[in-house]
Short mmCIF file of C-alpha atoms in Angstrom, two decimals:
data_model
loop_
_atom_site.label_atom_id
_atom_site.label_comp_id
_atom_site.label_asym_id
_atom_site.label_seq_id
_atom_site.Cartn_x
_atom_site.Cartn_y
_atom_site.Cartn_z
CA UNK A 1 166.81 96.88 201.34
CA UNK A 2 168.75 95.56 198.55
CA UNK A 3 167.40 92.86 196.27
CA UNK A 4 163.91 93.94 196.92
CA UNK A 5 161.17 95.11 194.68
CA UNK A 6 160.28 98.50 194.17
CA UNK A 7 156.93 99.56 194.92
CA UNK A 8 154.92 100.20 191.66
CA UNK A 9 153.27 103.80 190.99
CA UNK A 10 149.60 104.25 191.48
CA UNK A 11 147.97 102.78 189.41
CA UNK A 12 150.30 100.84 187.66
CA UNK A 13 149.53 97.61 188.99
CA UNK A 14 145.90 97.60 187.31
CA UNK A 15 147.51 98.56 183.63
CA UNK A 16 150.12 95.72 184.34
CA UNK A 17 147.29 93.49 184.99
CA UNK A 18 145.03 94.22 182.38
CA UNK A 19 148.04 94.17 179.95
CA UNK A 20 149.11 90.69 181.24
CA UNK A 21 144.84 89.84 180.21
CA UNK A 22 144.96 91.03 177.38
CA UNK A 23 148.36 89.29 176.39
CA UNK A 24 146.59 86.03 177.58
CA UNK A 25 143.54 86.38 175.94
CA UNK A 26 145.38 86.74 172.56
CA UNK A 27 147.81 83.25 173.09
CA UNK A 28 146.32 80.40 172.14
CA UNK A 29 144.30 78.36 174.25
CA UNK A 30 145.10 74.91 175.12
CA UNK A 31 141.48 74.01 176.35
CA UNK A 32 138.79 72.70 173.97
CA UNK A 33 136.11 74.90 173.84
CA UNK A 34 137.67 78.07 174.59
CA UNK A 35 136.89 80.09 171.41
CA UNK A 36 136.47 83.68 170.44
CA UNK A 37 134.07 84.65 172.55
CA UNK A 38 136.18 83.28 175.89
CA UNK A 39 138.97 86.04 174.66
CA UNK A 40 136.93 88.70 174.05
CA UNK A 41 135.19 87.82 177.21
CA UNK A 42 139.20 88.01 179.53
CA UNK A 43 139.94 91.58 177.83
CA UNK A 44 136.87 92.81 179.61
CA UNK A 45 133.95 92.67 176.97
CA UNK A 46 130.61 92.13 178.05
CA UNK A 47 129.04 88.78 176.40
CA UNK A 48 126.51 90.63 175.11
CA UNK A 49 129.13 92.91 173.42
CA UNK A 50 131.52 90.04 172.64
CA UNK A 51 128.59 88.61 170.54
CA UNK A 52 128.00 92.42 168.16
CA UNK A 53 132.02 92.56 168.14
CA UNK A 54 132.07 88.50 166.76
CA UNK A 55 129.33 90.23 164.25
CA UNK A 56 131.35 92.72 162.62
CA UNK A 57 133.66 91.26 159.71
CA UNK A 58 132.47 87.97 159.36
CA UNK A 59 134.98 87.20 156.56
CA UNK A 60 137.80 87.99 158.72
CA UNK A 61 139.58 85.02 161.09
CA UNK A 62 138.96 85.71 164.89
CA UNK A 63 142.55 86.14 165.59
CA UNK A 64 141.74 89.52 163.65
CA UNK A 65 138.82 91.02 165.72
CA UNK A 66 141.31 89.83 169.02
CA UNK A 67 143.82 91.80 167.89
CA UNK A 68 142.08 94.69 166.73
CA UNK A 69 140.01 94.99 170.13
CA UNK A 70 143.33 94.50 172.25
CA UNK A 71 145.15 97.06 170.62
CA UNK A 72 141.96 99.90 171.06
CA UNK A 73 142.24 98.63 174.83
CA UNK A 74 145.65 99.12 175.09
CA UNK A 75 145.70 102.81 173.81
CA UNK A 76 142.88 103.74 176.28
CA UNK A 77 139.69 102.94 175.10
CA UNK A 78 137.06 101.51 177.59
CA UNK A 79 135.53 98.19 175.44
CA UNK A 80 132.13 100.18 175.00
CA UNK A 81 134.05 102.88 173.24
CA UNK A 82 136.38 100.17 171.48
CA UNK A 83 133.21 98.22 169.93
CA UNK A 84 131.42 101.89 169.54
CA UNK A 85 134.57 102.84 167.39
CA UNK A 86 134.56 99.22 165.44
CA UNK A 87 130.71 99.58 164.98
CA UNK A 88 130.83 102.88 163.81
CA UNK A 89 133.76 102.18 161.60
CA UNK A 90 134.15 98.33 160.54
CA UNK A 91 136.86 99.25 158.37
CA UNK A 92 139.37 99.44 161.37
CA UNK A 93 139.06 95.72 161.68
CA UNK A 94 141.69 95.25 158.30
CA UNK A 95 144.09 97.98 159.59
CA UNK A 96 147.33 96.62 161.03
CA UNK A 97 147.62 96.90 164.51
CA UNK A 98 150.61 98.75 164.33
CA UNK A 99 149.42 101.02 162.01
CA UNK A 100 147.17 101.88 164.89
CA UNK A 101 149.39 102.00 167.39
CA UNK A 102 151.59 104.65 165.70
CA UNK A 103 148.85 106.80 164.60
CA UNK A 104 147.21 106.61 168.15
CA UNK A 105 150.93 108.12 169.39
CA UNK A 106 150.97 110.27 166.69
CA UNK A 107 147.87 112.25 167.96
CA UNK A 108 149.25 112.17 171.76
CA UNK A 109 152.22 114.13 170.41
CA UNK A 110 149.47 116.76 169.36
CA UNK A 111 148.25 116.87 172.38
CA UNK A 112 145.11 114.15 172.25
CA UNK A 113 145.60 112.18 175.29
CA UNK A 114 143.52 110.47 177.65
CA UNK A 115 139.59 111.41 177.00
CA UNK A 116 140.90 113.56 174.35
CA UNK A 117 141.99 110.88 172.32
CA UNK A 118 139.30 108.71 172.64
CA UNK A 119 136.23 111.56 171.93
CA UNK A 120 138.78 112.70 168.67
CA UNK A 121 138.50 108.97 167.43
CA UNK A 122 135.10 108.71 168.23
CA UNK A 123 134.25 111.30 166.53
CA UNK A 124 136.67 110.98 163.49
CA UNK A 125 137.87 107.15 163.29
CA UNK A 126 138.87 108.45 160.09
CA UNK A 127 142.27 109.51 161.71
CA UNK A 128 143.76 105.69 161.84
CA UNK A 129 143.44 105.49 157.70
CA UNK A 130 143.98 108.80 156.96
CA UNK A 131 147.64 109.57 155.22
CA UNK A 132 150.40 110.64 157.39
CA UNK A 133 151.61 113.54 155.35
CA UNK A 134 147.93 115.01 155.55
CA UNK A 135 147.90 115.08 158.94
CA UNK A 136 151.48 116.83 158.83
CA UNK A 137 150.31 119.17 156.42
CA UNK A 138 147.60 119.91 158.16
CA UNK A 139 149.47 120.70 161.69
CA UNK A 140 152.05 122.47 159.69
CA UNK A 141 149.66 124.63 157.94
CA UNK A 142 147.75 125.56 161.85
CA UNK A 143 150.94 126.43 163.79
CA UNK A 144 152.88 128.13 160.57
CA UNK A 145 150.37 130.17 158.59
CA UNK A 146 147.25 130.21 160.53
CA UNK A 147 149.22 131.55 163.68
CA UNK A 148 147.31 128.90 166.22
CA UNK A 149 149.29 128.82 169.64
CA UNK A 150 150.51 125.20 170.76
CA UNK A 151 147.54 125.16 173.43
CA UNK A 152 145.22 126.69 170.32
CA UNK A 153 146.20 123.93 168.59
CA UNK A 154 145.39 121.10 170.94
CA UNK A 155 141.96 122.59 171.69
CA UNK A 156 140.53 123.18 168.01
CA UNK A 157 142.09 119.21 167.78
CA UNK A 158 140.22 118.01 170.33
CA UNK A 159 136.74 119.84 169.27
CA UNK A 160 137.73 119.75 165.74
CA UNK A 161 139.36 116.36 164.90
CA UNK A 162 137.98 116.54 161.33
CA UNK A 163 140.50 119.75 160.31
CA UNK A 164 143.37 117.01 160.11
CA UNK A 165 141.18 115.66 157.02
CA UNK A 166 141.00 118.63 155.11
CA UNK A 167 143.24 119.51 152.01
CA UNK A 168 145.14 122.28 152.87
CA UNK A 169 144.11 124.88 150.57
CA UNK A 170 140.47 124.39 151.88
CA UNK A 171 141.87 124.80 155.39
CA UNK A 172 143.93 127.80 155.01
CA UNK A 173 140.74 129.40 152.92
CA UNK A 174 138.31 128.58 155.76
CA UNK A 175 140.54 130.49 158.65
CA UNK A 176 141.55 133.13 156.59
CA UNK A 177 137.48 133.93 155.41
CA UNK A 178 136.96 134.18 159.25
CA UNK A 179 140.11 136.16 160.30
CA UNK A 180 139.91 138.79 157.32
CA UNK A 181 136.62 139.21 155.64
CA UNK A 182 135.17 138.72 159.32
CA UNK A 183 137.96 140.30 161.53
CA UNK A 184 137.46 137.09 163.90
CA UNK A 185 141.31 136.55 166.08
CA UNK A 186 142.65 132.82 166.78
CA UNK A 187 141.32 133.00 170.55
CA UNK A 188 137.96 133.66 169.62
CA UNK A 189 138.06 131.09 166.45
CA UNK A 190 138.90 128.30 168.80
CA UNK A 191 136.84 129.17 171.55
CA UNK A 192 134.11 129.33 168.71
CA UNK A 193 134.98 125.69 167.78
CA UNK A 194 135.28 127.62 163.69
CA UNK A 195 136.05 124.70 161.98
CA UNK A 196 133.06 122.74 163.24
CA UNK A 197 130.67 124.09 160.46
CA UNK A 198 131.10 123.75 157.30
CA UNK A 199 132.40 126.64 155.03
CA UNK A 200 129.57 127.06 152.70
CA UNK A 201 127.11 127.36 156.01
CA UNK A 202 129.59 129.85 157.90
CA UNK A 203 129.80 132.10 154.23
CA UNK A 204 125.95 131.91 154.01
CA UNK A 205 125.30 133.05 157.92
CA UNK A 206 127.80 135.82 157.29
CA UNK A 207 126.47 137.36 153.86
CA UNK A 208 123.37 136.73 154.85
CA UNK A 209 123.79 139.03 158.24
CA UNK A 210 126.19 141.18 156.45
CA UNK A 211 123.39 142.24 153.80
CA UNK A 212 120.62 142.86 156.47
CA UNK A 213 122.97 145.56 158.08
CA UNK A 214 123.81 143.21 161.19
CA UNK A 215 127.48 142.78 160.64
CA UNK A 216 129.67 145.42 159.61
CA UNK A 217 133.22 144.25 157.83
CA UNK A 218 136.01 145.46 159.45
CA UNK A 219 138.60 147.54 158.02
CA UNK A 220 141.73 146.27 157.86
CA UNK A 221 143.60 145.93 161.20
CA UNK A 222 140.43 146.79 163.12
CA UNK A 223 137.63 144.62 164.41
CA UNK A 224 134.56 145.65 165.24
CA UNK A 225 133.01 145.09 168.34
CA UNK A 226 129.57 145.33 167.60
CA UNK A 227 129.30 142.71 165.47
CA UNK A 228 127.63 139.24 166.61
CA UNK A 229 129.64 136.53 168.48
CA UNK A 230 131.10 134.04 165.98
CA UNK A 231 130.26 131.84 168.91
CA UNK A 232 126.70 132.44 168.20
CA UNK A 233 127.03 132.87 164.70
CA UNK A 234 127.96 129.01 164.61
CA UNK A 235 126.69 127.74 167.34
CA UNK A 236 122.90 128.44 167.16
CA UNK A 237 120.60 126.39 165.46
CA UNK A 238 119.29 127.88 162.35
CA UNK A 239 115.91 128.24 163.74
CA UNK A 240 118.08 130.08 166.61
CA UNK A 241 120.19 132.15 164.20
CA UNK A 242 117.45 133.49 162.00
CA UNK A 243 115.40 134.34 164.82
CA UNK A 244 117.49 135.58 167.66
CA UNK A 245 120.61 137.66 165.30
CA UNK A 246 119.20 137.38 161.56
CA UNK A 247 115.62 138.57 162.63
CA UNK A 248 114.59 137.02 159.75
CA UNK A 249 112.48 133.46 158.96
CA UNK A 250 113.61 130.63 157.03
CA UNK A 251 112.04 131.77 153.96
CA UNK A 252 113.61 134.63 153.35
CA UNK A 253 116.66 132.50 154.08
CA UNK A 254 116.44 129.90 151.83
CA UNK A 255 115.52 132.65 148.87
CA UNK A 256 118.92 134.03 149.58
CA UNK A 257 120.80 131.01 149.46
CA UNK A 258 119.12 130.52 146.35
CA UNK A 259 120.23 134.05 144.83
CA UNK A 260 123.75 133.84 146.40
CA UNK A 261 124.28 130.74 144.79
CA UNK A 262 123.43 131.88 141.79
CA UNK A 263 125.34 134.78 142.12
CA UNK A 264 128.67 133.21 142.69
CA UNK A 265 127.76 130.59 139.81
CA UNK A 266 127.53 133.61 137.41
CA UNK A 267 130.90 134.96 138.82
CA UNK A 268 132.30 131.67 137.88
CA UNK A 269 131.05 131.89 134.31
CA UNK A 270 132.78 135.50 134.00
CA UNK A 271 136.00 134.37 135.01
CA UNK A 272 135.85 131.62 132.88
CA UNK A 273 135.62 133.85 129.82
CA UNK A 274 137.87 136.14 131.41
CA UNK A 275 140.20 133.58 131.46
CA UNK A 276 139.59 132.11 127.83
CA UNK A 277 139.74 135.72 126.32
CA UNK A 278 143.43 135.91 128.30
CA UNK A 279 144.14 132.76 126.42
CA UNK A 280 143.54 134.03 123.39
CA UNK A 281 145.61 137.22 123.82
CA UNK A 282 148.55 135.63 124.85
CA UNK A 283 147.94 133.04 121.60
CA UNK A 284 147.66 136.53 119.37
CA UNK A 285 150.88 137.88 120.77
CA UNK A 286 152.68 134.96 120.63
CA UNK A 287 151.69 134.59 116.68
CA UNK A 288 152.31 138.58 116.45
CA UNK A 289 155.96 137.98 117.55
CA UNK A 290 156.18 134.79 115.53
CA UNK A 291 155.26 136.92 111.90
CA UNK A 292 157.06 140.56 112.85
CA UNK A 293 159.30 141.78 110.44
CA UNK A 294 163.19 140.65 111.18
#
């Protein structure tokens, strides 16, 4: 019938609610008495976790920590993973609230929504503070040169969050140490979670198996099927690795660490004087050309 209201979507009358709470608890309030605590208290926070949230920042105003809190519970967090976030990362409190907003929508358009978003800020809070043309560089860099599929994407985002951190060059290294000197594809990479280790501790697992005869390098175009899972590879402990693929103990581990550090710190010495001695032959011919004979 005209002139009547439509019937809200499942669901939707909660979020209107809890929106229309949390727009509340932020006004002012008229009654003596009612303080921080009473609008922490109608967004949903526990008292007890009103009081650690009151505890964070104690330099900033209240009307800070509100607004802060409100805006987490607006993009989806529950308030245990909201004050989890703000414990874990104070710093949050002296963002702007639309800085967080935007970034939060940024990270949908990659594909973090729902639970994905809030385990990728969980686990990187950095993400709200971090530069906006990092995070494009880093996407760009994924999809355009390290082949990753849309869906590829997505997933190593939501395991991964940290990879929107890294400086390019680091990135692009990293993936391109696993597809070519390992023969490891983008499917397996992401179902490996890759980027979750460190590159130091992937190079060392690799050499390390490489030199005891238990990974073979492919040649190029070819990948060897024999070789260990990079799943397991990364995923074991090290007690795990060097016992179950290395068949090895963690002495004989550690000495190589040792030796292939030094190794590549010699390396770095002789292209150091490789490079000075180029130096000095382009300073020789440039003098040579200077004096010769008109």
């Amino acid at each position: 019938m005209a002139g009547l209201p439509l019937p809200l979507p499942r669901g939707a009358g909660r979020a209107v609610l809890a929106g229309r709470a949390l727009l509340a608890a932020l006004r002012p309030c008229p009654r003596r008495g009612c303080g921080e605590a009473a609008a922490l208290r109608a967004m949903g926070f526990s008292q007890e976790q009103a009081r650690r949230l009151q505890g964070l920042q104690p330099r900033l105003g209240p009307e800070r920590r509100e607004a802060v809190a409100a805006q987490l519970l607006l993009l989806g967090l529950s308030a245990e993973a909201a004050l989890a976030l703000l414990e874990q990362s104070p710093a949050l409190l002296r963002l702007p609230t639309e800085q967080l907003r935007e970034r939060a929508e940024e990270l949908r358009r990659l594909g973090l929504d729902g639970g994905r978003l809030e385990r990728a800020l969980s686990r990187c809070p950095q993400l709200f503070a971090v530069p906006r043309r990092r995070l494009a560089a880093a996407v760009r860099l994924l999809r355009e040169r390290c082949l990753f599929t849309a869906e590829q994407l997505r997933e190593v985002l939501g395991t991964c969050p940290a990879v929107l951190l890294e400086e390019p060059c680091s990135l692009h290294h990293h993936f391109q140490y696993a597809y070519f000197r390992m023969g490891v594809r983008q499917k397996e990479m992401v179902k490996a979670r890759l980027f979750q280790m460190p590159f130091a501790e992937l190079r060392n697992r690799h050499i390390f198996l490489e030199r005891r005869g238990l990974y073979e390098t492919p040649h190029k175009g070819q990948i060897q099927t024999n070789n260990p899972k990079l799943k397991d590879i990364l995923q074991l402990s090290e007690k795990d690795f060097l016992a179950s693929l290395a068949c090895s103990t963690l002495e004989e581990y550690e000495v190589f660490k040792k030796l292939l550090a030094r190794e590549e710190a010699e390396e770095g010495k002789e292209e150091e004087v490789d490079a000075l001695y180029a130096e000095e032959d382009d300073d020789l011919d440039s003098e040579r050309s200077k004096t010769a004979p008109e």
